[in-house]
Coordinates of N, CA and C in Angstrom, one line a residue:
X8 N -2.6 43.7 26.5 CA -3.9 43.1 26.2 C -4.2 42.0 27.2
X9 N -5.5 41.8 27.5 CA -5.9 40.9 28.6 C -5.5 39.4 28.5
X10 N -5.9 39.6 27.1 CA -5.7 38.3 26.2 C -4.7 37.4 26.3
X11 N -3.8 38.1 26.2 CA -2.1 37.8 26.1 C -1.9 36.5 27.0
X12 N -1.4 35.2 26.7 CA -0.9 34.2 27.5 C 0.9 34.2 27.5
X13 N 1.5 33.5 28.8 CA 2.7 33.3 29.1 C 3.2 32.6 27.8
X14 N 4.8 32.0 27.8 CA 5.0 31.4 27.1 C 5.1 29.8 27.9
X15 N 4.4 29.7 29.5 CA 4.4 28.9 30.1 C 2.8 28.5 30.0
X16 N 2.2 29.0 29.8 CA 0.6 29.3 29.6 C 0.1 28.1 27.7
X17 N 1.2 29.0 27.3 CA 1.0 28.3 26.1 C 1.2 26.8 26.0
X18 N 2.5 26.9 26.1 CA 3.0 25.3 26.5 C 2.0 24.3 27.3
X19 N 1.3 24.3 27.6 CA 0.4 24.0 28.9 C -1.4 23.7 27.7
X20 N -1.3 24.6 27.0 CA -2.4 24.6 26.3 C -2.0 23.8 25.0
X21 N -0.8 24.2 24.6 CA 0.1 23.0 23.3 C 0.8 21.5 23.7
X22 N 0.1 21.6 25.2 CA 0.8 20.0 25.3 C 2.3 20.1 25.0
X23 N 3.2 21.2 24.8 CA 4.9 20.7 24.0 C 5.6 21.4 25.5
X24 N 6.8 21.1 25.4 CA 8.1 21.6 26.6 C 7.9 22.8 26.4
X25 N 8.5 23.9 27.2 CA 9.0 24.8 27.2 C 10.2 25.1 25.9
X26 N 11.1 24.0 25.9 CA 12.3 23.9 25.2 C 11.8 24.0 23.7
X27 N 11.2 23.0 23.5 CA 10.8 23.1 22.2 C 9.8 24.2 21.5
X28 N 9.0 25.0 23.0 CA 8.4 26.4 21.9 C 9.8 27.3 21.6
X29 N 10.7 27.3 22.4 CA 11.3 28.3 22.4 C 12.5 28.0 21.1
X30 N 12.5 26.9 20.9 CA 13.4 26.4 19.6 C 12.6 26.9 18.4
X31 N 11.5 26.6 18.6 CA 10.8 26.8 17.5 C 10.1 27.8 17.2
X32 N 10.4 29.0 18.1 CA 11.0 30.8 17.7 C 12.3 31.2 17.1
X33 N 12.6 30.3 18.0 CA 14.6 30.6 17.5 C 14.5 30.5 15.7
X34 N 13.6 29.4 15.3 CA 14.3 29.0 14.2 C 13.4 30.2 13.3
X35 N 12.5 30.9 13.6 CA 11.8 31.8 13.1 C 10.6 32.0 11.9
X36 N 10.3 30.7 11.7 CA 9.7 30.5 10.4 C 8.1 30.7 11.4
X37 N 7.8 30.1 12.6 CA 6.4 30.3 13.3 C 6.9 31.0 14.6
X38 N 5.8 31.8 14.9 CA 6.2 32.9 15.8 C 5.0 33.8 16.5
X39 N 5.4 34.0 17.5 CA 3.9 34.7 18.1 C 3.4 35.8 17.6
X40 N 2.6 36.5 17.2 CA 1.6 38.1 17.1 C 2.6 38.8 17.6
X41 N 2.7 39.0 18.6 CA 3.3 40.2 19.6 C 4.7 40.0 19.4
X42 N 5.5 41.1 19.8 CA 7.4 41.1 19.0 C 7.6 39.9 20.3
X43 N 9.0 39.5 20.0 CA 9.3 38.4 20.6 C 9.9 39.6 21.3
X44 N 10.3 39.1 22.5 CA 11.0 39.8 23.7 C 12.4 39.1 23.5
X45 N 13.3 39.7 23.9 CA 15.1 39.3 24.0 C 15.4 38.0 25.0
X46 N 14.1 38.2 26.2 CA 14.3 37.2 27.1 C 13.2 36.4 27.3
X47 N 13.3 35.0 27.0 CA 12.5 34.6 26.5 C 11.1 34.0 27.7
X48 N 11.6 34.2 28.7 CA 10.6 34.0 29.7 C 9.4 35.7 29.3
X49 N 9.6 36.2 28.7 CA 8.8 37.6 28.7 C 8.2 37.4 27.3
X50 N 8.4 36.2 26.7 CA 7.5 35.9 25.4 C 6.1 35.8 25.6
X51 N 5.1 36.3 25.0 CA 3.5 36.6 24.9 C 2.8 36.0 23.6
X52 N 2.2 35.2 24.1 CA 1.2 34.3 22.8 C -0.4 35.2 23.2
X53 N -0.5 35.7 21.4 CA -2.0 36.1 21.1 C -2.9 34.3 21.2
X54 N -4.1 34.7 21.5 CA -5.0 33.5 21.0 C -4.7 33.2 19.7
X55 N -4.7 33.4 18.5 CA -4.8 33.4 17.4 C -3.3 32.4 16.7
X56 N -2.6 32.6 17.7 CA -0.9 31.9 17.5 C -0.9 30.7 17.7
X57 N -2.3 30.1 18.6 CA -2.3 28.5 19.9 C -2.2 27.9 17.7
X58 N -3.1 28.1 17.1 CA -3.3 26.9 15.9 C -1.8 26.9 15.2
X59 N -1.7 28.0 14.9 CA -0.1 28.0 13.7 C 1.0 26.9 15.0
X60 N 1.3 27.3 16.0 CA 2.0 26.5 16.7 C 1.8 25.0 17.0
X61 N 0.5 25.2 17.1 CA 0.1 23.3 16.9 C -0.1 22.9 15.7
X62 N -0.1 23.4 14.6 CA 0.4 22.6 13.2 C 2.2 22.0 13.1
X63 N 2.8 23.2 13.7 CA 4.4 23.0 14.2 C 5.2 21.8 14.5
X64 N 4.0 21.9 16.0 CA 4.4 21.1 16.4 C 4.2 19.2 16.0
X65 N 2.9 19.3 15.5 CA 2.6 18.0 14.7 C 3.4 17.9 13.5
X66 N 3.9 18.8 12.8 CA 4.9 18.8 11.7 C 5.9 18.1 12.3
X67 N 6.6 18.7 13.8 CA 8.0 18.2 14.3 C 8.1 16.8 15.0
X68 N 6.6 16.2 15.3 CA 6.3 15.2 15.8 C 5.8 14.2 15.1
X69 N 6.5 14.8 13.8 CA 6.2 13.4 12.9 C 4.8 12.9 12.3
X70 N 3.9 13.5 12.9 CA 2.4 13.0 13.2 C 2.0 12.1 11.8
X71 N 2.0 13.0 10.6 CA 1.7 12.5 9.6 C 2.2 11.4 8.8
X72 N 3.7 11.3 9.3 CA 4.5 10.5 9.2 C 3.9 8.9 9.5
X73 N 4.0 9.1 10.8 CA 3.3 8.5 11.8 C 2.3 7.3 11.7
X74 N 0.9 8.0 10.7 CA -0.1 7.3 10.4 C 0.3 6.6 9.2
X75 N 0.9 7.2 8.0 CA 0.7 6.8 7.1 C 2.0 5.5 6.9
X76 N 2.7 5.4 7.8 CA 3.9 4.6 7.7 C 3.9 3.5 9.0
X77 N 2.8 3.4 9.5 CA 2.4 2.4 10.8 C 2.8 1.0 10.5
X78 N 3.0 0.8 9.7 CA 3.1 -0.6 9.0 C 4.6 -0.6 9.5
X79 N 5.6 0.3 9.0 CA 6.9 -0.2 9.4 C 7.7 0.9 11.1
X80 N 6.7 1.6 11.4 CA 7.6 2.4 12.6 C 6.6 2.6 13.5
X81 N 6.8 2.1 14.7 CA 5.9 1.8 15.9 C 6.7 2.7 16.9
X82 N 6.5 3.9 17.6 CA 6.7 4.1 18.5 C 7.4 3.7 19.6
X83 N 8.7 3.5 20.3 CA 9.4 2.9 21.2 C 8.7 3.6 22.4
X84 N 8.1 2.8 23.5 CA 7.5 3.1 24.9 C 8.6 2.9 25.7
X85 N 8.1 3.3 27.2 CA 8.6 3.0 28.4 C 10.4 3.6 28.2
X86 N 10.9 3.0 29.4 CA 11.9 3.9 30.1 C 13.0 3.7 29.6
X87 N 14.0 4.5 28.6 CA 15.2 4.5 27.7 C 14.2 4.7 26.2
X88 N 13.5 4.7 26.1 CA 12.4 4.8 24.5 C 13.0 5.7 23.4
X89 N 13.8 5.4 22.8 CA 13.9 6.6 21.3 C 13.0 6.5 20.6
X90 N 13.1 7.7 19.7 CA 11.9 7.9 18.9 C 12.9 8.9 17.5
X91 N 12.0 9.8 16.5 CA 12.3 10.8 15.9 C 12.9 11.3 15.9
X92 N 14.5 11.5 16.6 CA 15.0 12.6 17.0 C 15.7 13.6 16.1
X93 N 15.1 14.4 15.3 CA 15.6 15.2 14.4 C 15.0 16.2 13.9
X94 N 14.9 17.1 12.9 CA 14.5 17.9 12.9 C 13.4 17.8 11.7
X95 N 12.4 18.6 11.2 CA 11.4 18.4 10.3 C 11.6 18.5 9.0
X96 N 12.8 19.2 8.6 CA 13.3 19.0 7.3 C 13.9 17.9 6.5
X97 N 14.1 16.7 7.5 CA 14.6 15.6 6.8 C 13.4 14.8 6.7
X98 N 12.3 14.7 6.6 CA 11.1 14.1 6.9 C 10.9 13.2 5.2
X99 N 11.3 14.2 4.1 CA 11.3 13.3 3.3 C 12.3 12.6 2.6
X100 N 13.9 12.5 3.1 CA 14.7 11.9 3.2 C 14.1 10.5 4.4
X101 N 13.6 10.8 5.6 CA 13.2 9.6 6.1 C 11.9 8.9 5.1
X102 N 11.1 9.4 4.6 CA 9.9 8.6 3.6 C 10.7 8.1 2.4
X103 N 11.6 8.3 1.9 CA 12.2 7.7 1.0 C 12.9 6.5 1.2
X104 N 13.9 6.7 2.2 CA 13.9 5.9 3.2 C 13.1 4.3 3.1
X105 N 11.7 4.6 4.0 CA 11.0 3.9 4.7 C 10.5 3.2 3.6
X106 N 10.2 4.1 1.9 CA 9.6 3.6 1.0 C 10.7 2.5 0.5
X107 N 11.8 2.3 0.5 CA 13.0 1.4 0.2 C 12.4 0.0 1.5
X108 N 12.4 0.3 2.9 CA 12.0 -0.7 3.3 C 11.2 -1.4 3.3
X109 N 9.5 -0.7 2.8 CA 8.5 -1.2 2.1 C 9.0 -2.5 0.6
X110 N 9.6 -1.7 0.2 CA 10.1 -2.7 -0.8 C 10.3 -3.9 -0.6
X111 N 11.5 -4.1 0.2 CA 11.9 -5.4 1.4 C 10.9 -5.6 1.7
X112 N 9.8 -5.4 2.5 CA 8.9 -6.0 3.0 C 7.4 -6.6 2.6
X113 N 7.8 -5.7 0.8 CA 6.7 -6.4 0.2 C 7.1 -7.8 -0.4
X114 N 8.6 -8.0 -0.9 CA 9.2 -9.0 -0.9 C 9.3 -10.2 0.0
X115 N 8.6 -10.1 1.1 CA 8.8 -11.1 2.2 C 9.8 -11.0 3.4
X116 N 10.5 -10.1 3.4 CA 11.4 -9.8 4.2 C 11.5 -9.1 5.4
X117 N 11.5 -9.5 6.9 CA 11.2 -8.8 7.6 C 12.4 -7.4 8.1
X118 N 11.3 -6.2 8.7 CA 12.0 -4.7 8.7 C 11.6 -4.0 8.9
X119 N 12.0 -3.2 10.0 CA 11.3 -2.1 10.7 C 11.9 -0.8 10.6
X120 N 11.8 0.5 10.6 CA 12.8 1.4 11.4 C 11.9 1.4 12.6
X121 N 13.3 1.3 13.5 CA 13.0 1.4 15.3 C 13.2 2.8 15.6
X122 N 14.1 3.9 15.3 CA 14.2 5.0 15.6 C 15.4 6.1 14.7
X123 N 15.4 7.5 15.1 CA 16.1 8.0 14.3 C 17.0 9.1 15.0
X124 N 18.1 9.3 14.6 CA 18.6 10.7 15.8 C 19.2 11.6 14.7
X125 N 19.5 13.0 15.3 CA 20.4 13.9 14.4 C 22.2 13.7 15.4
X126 N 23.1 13.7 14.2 CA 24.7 13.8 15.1 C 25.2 14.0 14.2
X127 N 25.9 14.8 14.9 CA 27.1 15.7 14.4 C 26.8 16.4 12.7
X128 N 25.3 16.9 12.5 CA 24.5 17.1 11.6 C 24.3 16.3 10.6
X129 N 24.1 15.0 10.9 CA 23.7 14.1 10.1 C 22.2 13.2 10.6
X130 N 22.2 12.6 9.6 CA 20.7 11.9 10.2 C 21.2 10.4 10.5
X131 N 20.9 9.7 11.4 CA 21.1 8.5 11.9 C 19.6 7.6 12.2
X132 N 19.7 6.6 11.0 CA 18.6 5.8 11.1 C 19.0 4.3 11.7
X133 N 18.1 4.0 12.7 CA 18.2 2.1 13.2 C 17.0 1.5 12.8
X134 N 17.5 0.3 12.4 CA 16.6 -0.8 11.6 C 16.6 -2.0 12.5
X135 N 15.3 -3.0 12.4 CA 15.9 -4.2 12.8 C 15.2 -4.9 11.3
X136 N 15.9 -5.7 10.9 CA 15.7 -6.2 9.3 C 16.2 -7.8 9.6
X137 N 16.0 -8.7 8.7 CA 16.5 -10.2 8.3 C 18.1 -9.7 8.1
X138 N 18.7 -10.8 8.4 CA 20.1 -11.0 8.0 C 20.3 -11.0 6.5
X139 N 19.5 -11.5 5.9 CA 20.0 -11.4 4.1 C 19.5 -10.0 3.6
X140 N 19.4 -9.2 4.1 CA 19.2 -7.9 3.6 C 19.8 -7.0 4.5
X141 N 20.6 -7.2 5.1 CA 21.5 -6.2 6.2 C 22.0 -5.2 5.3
X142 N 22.8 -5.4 4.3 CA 23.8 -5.3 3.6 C 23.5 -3.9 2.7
X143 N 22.1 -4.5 2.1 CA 20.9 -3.4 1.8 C 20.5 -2.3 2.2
X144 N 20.0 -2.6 3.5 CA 19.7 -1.7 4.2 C 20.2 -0.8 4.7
X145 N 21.7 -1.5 4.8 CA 22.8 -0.3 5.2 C 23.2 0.8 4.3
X146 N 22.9 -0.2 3.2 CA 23.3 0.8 1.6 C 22.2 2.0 1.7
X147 N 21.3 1.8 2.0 CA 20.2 3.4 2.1 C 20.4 3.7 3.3
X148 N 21.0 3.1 4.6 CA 21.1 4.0 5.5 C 22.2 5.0 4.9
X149 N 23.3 5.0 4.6 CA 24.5 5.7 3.7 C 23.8 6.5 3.1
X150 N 23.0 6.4 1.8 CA 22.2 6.9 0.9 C 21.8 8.5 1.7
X151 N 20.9 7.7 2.8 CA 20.0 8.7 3.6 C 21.3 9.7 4.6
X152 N 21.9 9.1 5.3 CA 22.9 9.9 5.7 C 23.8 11.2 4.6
X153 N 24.0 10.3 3.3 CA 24.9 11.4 2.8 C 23.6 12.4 2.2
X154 N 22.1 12.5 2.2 CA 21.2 13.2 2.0 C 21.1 14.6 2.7
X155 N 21.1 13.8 4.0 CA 21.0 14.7 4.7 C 21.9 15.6 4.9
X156 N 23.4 15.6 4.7 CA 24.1 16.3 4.9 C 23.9 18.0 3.4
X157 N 22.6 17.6 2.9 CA 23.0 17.9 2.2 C 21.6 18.9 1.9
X158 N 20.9 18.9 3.0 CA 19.7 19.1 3.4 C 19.3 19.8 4.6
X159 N 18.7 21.1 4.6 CA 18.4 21.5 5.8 C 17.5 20.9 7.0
X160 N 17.7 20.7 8.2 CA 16.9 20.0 9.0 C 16.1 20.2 9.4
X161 N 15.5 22.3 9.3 CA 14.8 22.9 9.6 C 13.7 22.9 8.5
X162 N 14.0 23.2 7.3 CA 13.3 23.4 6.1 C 12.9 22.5 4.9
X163 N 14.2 21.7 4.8 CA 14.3 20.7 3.8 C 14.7 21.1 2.8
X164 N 15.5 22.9 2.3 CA 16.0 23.5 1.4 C 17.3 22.8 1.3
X165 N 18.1 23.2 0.0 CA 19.2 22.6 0.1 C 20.2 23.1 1.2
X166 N 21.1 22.7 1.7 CA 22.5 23.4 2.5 C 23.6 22.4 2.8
X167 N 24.2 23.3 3.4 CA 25.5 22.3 4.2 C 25.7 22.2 5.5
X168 N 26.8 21.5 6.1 CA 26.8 21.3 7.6 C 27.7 23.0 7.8
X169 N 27.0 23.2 8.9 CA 27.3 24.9 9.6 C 28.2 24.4 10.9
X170 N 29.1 24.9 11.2 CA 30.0 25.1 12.3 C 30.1 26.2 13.5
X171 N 29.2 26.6 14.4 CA 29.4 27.3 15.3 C 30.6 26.8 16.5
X172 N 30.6 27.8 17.3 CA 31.8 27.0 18.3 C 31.5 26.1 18.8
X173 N 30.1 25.8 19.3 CA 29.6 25.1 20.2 C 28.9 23.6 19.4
X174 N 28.2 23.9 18.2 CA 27.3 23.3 17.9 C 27.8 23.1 16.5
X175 N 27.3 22.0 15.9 CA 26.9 21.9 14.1 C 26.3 21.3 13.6
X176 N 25.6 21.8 12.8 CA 23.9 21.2 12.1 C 23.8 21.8 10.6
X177 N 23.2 20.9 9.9 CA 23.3 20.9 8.5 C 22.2 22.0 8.8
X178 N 22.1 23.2 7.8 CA 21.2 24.4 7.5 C 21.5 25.1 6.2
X179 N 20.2 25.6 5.8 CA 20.1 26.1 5.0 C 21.0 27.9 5.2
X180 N 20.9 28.5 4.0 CA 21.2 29.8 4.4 C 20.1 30.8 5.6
X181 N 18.8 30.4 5.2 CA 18.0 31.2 6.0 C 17.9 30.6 7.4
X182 N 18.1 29.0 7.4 CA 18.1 29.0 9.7 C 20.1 28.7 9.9
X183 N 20.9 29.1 9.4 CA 21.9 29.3 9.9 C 21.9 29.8 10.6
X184 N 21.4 30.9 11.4 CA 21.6 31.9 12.6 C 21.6 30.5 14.0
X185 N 21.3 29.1 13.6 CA 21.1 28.7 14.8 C 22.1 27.9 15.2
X186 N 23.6 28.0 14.7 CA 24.6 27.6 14.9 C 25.5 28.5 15.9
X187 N 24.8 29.6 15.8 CA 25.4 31.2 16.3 C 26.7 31.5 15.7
X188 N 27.8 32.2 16.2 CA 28.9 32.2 15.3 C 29.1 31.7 14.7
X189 N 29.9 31.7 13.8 CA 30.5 30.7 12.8 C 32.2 30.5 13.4
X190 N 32.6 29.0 13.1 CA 33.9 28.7 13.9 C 34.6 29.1 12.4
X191 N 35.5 30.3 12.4 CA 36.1 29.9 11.0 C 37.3 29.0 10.7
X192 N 37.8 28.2 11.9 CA 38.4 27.0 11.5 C 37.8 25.7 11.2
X193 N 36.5 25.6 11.3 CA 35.9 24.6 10.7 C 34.9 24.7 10.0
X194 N 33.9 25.7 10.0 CA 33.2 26.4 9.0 C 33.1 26.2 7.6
X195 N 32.5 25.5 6.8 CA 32.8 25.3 5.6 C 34.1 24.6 5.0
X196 N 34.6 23.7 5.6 CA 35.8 23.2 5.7 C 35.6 21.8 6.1
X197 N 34.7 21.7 7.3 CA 34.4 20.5 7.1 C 32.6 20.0 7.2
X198 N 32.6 19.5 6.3 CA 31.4 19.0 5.4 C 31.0 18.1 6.0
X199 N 31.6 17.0 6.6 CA 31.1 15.7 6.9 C 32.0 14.8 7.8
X200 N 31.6 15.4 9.1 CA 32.4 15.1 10.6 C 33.2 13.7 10.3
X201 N 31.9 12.6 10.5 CA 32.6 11.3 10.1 C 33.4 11.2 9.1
X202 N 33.6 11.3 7.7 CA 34.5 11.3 6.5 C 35.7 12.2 7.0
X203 N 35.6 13.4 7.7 CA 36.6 13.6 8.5 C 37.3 13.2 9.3
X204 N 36.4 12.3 10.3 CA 37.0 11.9 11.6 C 38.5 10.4 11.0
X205 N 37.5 10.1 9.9 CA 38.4 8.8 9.5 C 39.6 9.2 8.4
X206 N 39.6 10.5 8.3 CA 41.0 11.0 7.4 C 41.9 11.2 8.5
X207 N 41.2 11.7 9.8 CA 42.1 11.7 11.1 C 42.6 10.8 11.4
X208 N 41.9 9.8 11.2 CA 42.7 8.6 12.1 C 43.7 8.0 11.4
X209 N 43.3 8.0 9.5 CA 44.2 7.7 8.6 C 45.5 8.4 8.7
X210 N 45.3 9.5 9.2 CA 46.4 10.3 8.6 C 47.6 10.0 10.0
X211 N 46.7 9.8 11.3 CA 47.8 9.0 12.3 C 48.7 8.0 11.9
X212 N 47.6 6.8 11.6 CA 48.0 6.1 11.2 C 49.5 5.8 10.7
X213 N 49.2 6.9 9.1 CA 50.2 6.7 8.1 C 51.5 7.8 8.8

């Protein structure tokens, strides 16, 4: 069909990487009209695909997030800048979150979240907050971390942390596929890298 755009074509029209349309087939929930091809430079967007993909992408970009939470998370600029970095299914683990800082900050207390990352399939939030509420704060970072583990990153269904050889990310049963294999030495075995890493070190230790 005449119609048909690249998957470099698209990207260009969606404003997003290359990397992230193609993630965001992988995980299969939005997806082009036409069958996906095996190789992914040979992927083809109908017109009709540009809107469902740009809802996506403003999903993964936080957007709505964004507006309604301006009060406490300001976008980090310029060169080293974090931001969001995780995936769209913890979004209301992060509002819950943010609603806890609200708190503190209707109390008089100053508090921001500065940024967010995914590791070793957990969610990792940074704050800059008052010293007399450090303590606090850290208590829902914890909170929010052991959430997520518990939470798909794609969906926000329930799951666990997934073990491929290469990779591991908390998923649900339906985006599991994006771990690829499964390691069956650590697979379901281990739940929670950090609470692991420090039985490791205990167990030197002792």
């Amino acid at each position: 069909m005449a119609d048909l755009m690249t998957l470099r074509e698209a990207a260009v029209i969606l404003d997003a990487d290359l990397v992230t349309l193609v993630h965001i087939i992988e995980v299969g929930d939005t997806v082009p009209t036409p069958p996906v091809a095996k190789d992914f430079k040979d992927i083809v967007f109908a017109p009709d695909d540009i809107e469902p993909f740009r809802a996506e992408l403003r999903r993964r970009r936080f957007e709505a997030f964004k507006a309604e939470y301006a009060d406490l998370y300001a976008e980090d600029t310029g060169p080293g800048a974090r931001h969001l970095e995780f995936g769209p299914g913890w979004e209301g683990i992060l509002r819950e979150f943010c609603d806890g800082l609200r708190d503190f900050q209707a109390a008089g207390y100053r508090t921001r979240l500065r940024w967010g990352k995914e590791k070793f399939g957990a969610l990792r939030l940074f704050t800059d907050c008052a010293d007399e509420i450090a303590a606090y704060v850290g208590e829902r970072r914890g909170i929010a971390y052991g959430k997520s583990l518990r939470t798909c990153q794609e969906c926000g269904e329930l799951a666990r942390l997934r073990f491929g050889h290469s990779i591991c990310l908390t998923l649900c049963d339906r985006h599991k596929h994006l771990v690829g294999e499964p390691d069956p030495e650590r697979d379901g075995i281990i739940l929670d890298v950090d609470a692991w890493s420090r039985q490791q070190r205990e167990g030197e230790r002792g």
